[in-house]
Short mmCIF file of C-alpha atoms in Angstrom, two decimals:
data_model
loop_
_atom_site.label_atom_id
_atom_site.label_comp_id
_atom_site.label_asym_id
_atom_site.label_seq_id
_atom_site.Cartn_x
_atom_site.Cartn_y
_atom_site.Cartn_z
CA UNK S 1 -17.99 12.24 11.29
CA UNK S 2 -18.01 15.30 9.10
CA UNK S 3 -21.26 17.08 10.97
CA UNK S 4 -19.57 16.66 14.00
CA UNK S 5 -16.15 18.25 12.96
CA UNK S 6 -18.23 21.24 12.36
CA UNK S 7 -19.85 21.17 15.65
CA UNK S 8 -16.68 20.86 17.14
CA UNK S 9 -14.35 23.05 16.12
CA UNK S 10 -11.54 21.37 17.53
CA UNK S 11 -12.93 22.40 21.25
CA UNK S 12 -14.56 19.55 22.27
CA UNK S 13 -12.94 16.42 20.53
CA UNK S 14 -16.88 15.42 19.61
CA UNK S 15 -15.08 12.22 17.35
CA UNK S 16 -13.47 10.40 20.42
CA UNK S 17 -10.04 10.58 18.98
CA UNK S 18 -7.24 11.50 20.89
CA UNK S 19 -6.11 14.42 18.83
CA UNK S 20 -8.13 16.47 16.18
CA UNK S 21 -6.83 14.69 12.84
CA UNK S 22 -7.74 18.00 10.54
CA UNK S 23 -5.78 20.22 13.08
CA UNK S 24 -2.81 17.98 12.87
CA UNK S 25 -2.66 18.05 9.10
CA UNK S 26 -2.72 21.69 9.09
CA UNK S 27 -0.39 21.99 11.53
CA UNK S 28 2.32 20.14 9.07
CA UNK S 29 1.11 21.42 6.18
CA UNK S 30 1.54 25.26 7.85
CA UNK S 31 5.12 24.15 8.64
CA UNK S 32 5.81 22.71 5.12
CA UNK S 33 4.88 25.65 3.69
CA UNK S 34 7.03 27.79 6.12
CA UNK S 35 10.01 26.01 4.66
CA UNK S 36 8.86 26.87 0.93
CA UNK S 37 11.39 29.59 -0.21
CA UNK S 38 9.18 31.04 -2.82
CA UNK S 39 8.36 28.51 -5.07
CA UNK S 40 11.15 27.24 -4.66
CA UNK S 41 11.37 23.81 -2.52
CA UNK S 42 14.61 22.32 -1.39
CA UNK S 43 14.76 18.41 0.04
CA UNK S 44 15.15 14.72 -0.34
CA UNK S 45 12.98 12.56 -2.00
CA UNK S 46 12.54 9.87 0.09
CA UNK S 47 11.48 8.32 -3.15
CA UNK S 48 8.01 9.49 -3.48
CA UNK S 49 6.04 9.55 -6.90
CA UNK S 50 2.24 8.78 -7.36
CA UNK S 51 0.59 8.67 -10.74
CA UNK S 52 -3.16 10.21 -10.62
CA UNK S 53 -5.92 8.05 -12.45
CA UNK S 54 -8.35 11.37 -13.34
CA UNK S 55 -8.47 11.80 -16.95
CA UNK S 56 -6.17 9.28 -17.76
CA UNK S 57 -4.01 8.10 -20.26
CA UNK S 58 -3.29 12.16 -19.76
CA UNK S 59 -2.73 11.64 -15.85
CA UNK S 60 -0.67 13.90 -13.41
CA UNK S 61 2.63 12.71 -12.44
CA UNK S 62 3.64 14.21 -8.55
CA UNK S 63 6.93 13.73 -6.97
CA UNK S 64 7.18 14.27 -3.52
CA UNK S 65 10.06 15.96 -0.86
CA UNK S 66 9.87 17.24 2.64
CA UNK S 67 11.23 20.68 2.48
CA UNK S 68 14.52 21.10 4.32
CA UNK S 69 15.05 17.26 4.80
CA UNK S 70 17.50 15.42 2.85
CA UNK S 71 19.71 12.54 3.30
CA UNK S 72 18.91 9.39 4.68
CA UNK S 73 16.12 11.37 6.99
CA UNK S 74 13.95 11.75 4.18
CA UNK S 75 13.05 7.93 3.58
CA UNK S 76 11.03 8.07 6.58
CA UNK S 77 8.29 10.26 5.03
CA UNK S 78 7.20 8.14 2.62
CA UNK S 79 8.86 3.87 3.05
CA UNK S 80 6.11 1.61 4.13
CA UNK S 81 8.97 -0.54 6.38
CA UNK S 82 9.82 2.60 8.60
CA UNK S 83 5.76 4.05 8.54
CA UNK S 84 4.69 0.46 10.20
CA UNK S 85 4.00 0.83 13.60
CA UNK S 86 3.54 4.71 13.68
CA UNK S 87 0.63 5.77 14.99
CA UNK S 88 -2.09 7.27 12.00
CA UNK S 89 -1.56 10.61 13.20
CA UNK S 90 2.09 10.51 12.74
CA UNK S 91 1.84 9.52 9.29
CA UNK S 92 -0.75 11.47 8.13
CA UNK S 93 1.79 14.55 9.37
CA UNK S 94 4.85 13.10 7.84
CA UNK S 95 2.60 12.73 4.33
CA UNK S 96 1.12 16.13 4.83
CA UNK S 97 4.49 17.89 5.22
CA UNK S 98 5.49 16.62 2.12
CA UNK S 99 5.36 18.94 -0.90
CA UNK S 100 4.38 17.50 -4.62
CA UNK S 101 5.36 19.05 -7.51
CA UNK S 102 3.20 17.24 -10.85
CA UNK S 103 3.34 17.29 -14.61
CA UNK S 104 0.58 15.91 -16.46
CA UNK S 105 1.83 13.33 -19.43
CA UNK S 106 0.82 11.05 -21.31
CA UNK S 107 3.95 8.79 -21.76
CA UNK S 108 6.92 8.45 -19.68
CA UNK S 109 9.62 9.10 -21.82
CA UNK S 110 8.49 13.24 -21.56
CA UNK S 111 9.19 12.64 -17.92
CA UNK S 112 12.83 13.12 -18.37
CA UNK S 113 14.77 12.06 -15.63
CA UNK S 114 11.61 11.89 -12.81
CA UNK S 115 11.03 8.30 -12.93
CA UNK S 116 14.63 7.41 -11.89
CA UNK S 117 14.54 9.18 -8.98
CA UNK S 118 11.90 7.63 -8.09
CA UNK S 119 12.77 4.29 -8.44
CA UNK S 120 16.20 4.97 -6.50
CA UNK S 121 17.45 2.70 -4.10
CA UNK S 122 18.40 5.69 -1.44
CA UNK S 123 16.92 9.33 -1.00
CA UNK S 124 18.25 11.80 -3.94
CA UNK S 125 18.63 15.64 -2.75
CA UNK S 126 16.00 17.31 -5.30
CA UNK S 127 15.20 20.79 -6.06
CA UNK S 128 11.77 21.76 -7.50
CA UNK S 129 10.79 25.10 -8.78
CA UNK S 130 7.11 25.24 -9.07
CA UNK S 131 4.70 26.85 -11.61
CA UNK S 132 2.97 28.63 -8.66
CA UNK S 133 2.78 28.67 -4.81
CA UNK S 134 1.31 25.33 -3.51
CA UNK S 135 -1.84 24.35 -2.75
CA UNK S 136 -3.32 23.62 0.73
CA UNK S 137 -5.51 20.76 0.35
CA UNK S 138 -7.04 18.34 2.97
CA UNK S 139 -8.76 15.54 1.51
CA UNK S 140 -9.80 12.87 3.90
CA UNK S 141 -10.41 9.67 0.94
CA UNK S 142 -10.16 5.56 2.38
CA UNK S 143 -9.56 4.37 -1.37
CA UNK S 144 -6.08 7.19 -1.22
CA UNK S 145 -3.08 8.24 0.92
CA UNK S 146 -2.68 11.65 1.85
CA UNK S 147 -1.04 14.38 0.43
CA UNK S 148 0.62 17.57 1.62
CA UNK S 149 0.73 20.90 -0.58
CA UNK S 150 1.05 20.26 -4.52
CA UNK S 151 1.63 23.24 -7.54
CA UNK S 152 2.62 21.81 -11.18
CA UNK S 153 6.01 21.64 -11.25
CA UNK S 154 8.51 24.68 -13.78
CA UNK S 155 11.91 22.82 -13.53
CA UNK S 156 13.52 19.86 -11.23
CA UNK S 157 16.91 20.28 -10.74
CA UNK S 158 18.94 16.81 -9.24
CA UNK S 159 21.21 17.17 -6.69
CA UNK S 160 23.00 13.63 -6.40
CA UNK S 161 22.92 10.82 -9.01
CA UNK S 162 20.15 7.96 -8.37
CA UNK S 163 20.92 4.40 -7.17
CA UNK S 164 18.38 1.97 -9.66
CA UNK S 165 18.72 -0.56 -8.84
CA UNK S 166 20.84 -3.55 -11.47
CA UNK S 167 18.08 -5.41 -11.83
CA UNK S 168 16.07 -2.99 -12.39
CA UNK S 169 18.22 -0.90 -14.93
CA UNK S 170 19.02 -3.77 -17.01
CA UNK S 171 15.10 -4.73 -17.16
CA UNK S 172 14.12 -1.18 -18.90
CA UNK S 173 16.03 -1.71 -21.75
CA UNK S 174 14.02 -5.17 -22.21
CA UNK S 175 10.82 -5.99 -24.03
CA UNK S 176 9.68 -8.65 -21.37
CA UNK S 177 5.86 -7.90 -20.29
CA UNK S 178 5.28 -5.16 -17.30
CA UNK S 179 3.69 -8.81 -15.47
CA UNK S 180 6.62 -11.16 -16.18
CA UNK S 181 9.17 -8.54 -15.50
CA UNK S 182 7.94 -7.61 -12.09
CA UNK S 183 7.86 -11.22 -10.99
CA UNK S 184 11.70 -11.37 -12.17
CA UNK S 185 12.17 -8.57 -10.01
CA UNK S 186 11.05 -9.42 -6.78
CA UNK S 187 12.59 -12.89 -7.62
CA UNK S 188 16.42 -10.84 -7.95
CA UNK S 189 15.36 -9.69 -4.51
CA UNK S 190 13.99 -6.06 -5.40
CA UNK S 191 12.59 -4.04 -3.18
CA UNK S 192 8.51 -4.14 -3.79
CA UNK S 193 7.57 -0.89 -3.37
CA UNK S 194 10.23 -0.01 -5.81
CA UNK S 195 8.53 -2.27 -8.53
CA UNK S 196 5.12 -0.90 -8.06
CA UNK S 197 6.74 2.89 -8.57
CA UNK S 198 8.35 1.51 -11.58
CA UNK S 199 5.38 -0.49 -12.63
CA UNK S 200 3.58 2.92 -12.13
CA UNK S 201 5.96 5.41 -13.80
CA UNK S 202 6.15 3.22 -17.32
CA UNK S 203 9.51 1.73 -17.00
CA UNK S 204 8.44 -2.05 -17.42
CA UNK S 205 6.30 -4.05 -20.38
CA UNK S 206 7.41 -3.99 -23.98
CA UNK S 207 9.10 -0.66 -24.88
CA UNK S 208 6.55 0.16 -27.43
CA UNK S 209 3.59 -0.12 -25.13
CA UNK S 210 4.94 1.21 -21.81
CA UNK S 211 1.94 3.53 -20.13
CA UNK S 212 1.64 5.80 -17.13
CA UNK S 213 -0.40 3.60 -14.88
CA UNK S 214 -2.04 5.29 -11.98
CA UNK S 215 -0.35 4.28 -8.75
CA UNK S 216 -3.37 2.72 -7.55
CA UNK S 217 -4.06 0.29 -10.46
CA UNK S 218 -0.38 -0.55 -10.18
CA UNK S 219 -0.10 -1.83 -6.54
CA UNK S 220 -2.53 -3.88 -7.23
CA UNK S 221 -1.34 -5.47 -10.46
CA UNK S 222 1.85 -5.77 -9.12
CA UNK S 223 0.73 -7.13 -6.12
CA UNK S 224 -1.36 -9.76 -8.33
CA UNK S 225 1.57 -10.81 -10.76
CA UNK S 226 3.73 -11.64 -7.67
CA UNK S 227 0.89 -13.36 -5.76
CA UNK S 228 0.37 -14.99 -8.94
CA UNK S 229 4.07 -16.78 -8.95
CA UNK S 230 3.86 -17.54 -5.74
CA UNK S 231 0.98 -19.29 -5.54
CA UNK S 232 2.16 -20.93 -8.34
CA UNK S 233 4.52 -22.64 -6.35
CA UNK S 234 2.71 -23.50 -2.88
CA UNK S 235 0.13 -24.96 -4.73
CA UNK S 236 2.25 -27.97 -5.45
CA UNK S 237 4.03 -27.96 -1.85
CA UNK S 238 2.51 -30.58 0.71
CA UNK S 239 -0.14 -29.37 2.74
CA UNK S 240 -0.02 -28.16 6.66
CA UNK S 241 -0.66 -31.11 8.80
CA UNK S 242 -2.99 -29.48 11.14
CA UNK S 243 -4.96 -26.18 11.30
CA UNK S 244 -3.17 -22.92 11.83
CA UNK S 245 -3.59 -19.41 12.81
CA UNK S 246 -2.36 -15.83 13.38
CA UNK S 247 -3.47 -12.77 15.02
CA UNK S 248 -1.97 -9.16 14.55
CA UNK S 249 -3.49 -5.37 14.76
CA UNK S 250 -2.61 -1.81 13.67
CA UNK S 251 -4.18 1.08 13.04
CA UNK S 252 -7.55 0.14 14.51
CA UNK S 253 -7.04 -2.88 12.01
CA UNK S 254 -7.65 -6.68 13.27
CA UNK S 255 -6.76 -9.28 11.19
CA UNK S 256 -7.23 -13.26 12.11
CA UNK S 257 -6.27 -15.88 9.61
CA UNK S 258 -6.36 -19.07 9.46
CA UNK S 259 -5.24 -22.20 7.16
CA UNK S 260 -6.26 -25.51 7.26
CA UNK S 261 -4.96 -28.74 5.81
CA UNK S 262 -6.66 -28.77 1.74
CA UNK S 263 -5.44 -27.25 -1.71
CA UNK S 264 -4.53 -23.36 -1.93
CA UNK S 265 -7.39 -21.68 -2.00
CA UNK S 266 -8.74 -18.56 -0.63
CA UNK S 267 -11.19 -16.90 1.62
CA UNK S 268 -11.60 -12.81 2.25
CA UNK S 269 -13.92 -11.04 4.01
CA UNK S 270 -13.41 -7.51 5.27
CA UNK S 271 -15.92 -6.15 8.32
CA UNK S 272 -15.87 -2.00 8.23
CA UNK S 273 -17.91 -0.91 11.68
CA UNK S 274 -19.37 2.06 12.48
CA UNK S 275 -21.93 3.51 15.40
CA UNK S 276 -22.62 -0.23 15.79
CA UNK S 277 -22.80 -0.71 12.38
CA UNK S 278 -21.27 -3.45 9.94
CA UNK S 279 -20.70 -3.46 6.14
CA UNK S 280 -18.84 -6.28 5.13
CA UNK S 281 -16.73 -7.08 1.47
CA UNK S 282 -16.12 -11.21 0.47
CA UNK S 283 -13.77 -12.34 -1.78
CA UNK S 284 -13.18 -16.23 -2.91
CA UNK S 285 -10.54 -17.27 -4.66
CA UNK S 286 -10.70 -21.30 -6.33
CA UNK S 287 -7.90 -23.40 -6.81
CA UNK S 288 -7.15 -22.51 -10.12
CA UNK S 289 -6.51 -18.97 -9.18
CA UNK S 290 -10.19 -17.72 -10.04
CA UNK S 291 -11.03 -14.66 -8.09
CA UNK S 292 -15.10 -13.49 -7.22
CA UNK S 293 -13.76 -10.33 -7.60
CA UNK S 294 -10.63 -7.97 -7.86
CA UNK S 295 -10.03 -5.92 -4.77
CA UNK S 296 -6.54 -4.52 -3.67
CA UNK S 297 -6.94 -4.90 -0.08
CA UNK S 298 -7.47 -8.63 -0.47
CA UNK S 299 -4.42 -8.67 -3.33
CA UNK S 300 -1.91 -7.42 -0.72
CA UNK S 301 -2.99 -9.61 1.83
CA UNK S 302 -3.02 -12.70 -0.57
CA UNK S 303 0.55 -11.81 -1.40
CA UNK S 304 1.79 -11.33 2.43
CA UNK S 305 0.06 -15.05 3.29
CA UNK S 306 1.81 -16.37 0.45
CA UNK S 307 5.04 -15.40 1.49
CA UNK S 308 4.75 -16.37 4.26
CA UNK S 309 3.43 -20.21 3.06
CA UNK S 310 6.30 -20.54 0.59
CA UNK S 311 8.83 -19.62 3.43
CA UNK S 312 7.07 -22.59 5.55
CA UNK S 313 7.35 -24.63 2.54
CA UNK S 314 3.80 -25.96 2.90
CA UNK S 315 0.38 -25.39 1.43
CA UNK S 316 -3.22 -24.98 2.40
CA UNK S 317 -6.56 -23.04 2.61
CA UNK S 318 -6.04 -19.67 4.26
CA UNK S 319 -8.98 -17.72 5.57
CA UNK S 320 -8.33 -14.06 6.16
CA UNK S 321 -11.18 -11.89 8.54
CA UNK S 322 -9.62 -7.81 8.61
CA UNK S 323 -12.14 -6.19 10.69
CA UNK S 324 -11.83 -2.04 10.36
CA UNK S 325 -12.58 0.11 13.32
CA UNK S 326 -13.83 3.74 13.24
CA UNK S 327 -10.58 5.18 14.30
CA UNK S 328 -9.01 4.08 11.37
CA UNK S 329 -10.70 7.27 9.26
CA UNK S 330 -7.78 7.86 6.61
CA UNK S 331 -6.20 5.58 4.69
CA UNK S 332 -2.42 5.02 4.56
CA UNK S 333 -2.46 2.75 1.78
CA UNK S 334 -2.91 -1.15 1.33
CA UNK S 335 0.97 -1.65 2.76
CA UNK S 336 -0.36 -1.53 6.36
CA UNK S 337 -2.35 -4.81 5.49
CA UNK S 338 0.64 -6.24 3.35
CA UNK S 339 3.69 -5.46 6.23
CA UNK S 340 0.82 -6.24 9.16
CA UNK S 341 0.37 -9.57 7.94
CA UNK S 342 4.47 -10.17 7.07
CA UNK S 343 5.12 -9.85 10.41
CA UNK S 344 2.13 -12.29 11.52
CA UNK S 345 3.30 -15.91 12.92
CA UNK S 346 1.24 -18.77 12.39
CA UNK S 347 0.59 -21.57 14.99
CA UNK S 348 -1.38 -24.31 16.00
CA UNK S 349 -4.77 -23.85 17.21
CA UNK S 350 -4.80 -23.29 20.85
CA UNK S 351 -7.18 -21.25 23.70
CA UNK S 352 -7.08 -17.83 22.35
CA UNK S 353 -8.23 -18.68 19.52
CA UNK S 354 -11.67 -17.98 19.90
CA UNK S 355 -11.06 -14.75 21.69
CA UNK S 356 -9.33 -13.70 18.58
CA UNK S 357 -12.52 -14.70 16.95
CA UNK S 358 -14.60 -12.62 19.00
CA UNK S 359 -12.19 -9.25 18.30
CA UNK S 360 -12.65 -9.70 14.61
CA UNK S 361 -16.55 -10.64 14.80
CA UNK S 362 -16.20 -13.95 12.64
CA UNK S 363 -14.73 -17.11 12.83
CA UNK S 364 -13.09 -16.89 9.61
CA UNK S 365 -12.56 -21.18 9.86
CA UNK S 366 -16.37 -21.11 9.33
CA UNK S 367 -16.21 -19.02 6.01
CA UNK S 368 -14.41 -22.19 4.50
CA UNK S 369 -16.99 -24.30 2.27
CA UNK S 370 -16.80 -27.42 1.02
CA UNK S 371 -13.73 -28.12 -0.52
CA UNK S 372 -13.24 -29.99 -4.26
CA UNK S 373 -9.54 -31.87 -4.42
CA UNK S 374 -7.19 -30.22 -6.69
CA UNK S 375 -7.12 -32.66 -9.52
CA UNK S 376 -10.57 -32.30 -9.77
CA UNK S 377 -9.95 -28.74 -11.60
CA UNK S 378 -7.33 -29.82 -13.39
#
């Protein structure tokens, strides 16, 4: 895609896209820096805050604001619930207008007051002064989101006290383990992308080993200590009584599941195409909870189908097919798959089935093999 962009130049739209995706990003990344008085930057975070993973346990911390935009009219920028159903382009502007000021730690208590805003229930009106003017950067990576300008951060200044949430605050002056207190979190009904920035920042586990834990790592882990509890449960509900399925799509994304009558057990497999290509991913988990491998896509859509089976009440063995098209060149982060699949309905078999089938390139009923009964791992 790359050799073409240079052959391009914007001109001839060479990619098939419907708008140049590098001139878009400059475009709000030009305007974000427009609004930049000095280094000084002036906005709402919406809350934003990602924790690097090079050279860690020393990792860089950024927090993130659009310039100029505070209030309620931040949260947009950067909350996974108002992003779904955007078009990519739209988010990778509202992400590249943001500006990220970072200090590299190596514990979060010499964070100061950084982690609570970004754990906040509502946007806090934030002023950064940076070291130096920010950088323009345009990194096109599928294993990260993207980011707008970024300088180490001089001095934060709050404008507004932040909302933590109670279950939250009362939780960081606990020793109960970064796993454990998570689950108790989402069970008291806490927002989940606010546990995975607390997760993230240090501000759950036993106080005397709390760690900066790159953002990445801590989706996931999060993501897997909730699935975990869940699962928990549904594997001791009574099964479906007949096969079931779903369809949804976003962001050149197709996903097809489907879960048949049998313990809780899972099966993953994720089709990337391109020019007529296919690379394909599997994952299998067993009915203990025994994984072939870790992978965060999978973990987030494991979590969303579980959800989804405890509100049903019922239990069974889900098969999950996410087939990726080309025009989904940028990653926006595993919430897409998590909130695509929330908002997936399950229903009987029926006639469309196997045109669903068709879009996705696998019959994902037929990745199911031979099933052992439940007791017989017990």
């Amino acid at each position: 895609m790359y050799s073409i962009c240079a052959k391009c130049q914007v001109r001839k739209m060479l990619c098939g896209l419907p708008r140049c995706p590098i001139e878009e990003r400059i475009r709000a990344v030009k305007s974000s820096l427009l609004k930049i008085r000095g280094r000084e930057v002036f906005g709402a975070t919406p809350p934003s805050a990602v924790v690097g993973e090079a050279g860690w346990p020393r990792v860089r911390v950024y927090i993130g604001e659009p310039p100029e935009v505070t209030g309620e009219e931040a949260r947009a920028y950067d909350d996974p619930r108002l992003l779904w159903g955007r078009e990519l382009e739209e988010i990778l502007r509202l992400r590249s207008y943001m500006v990220f000021g970072y200090a590299a730690q190596t514990s979060p208590r010499k964070l100061g007051e950084l982690p609570l805003l970004a754990v906040s229930e509502r946007p806090v009106d934030v002023e950064m002064r940076l070291a130096k003017t920010p950088v323009e950067s345009l990194k096109f990576d599928l294993r990260e989101k993207p980011m707008g300008p970024r300088a180490p951060l001089e001095a934060l200044r709050i404008d507004g006290n932040p909302a933590v949430p109670r279950a939250l605050d009362k939780l960081m002056s606990d020793d109960l383990g970064a796993g454990a207190a998570a689950v108790e979190l989402y069970r008291r009904g806490v927002d989940l992308y606010t546990i995975q920035r607390a997760f993230a920042l240090g501000l759950l586990g036993a106080r005397h080993r709390r760690r900066l834990v790159p953002t990445r790592w801590s989706i996931t882990a999060v993501d897997v200590a909730i699935g975990d509890a869940l699962a928990q449960q549904v594997r001791h509900m009574p099964e479906v009584s007949q096969p079931l399925y779903g369809y949804a799509e976003y962001l050149d994304n197709r996903y097809l599941v489907a879960v048949v009558p049998g313990p809780l057990r899972f099966y993953y497999l994720e089709r990337w195409t391109y020019a007529g290509r296919v690379a394909e991913i599997e994952v299998a988990e067993d009915p203990r909870g025994v994984r072939s491998t870790m992978d965060g896509g999978y973990e987030a859509a494991r979590l969303a189908i579980l959800e989804k089976l405890a509100s049903m009440g019922r239990r069974g063995t889900v098969s999950i097919v996410r087939w990726i098209g080309e025009r989904y060149y940028v990653s926006v982060g595993n919430w897409q798959i998590r909130e695509t699949l929330r908002r997936l309905q399950l229903k009987p078999l029926d006639e469309n089935y196997k045109t669903y089938t068709a879009l996705v390139g696998k019959d994902p009923i037929s990745l199911i093999k031979n099933t052992k009964r439940l007791d017989e791992f017990l």
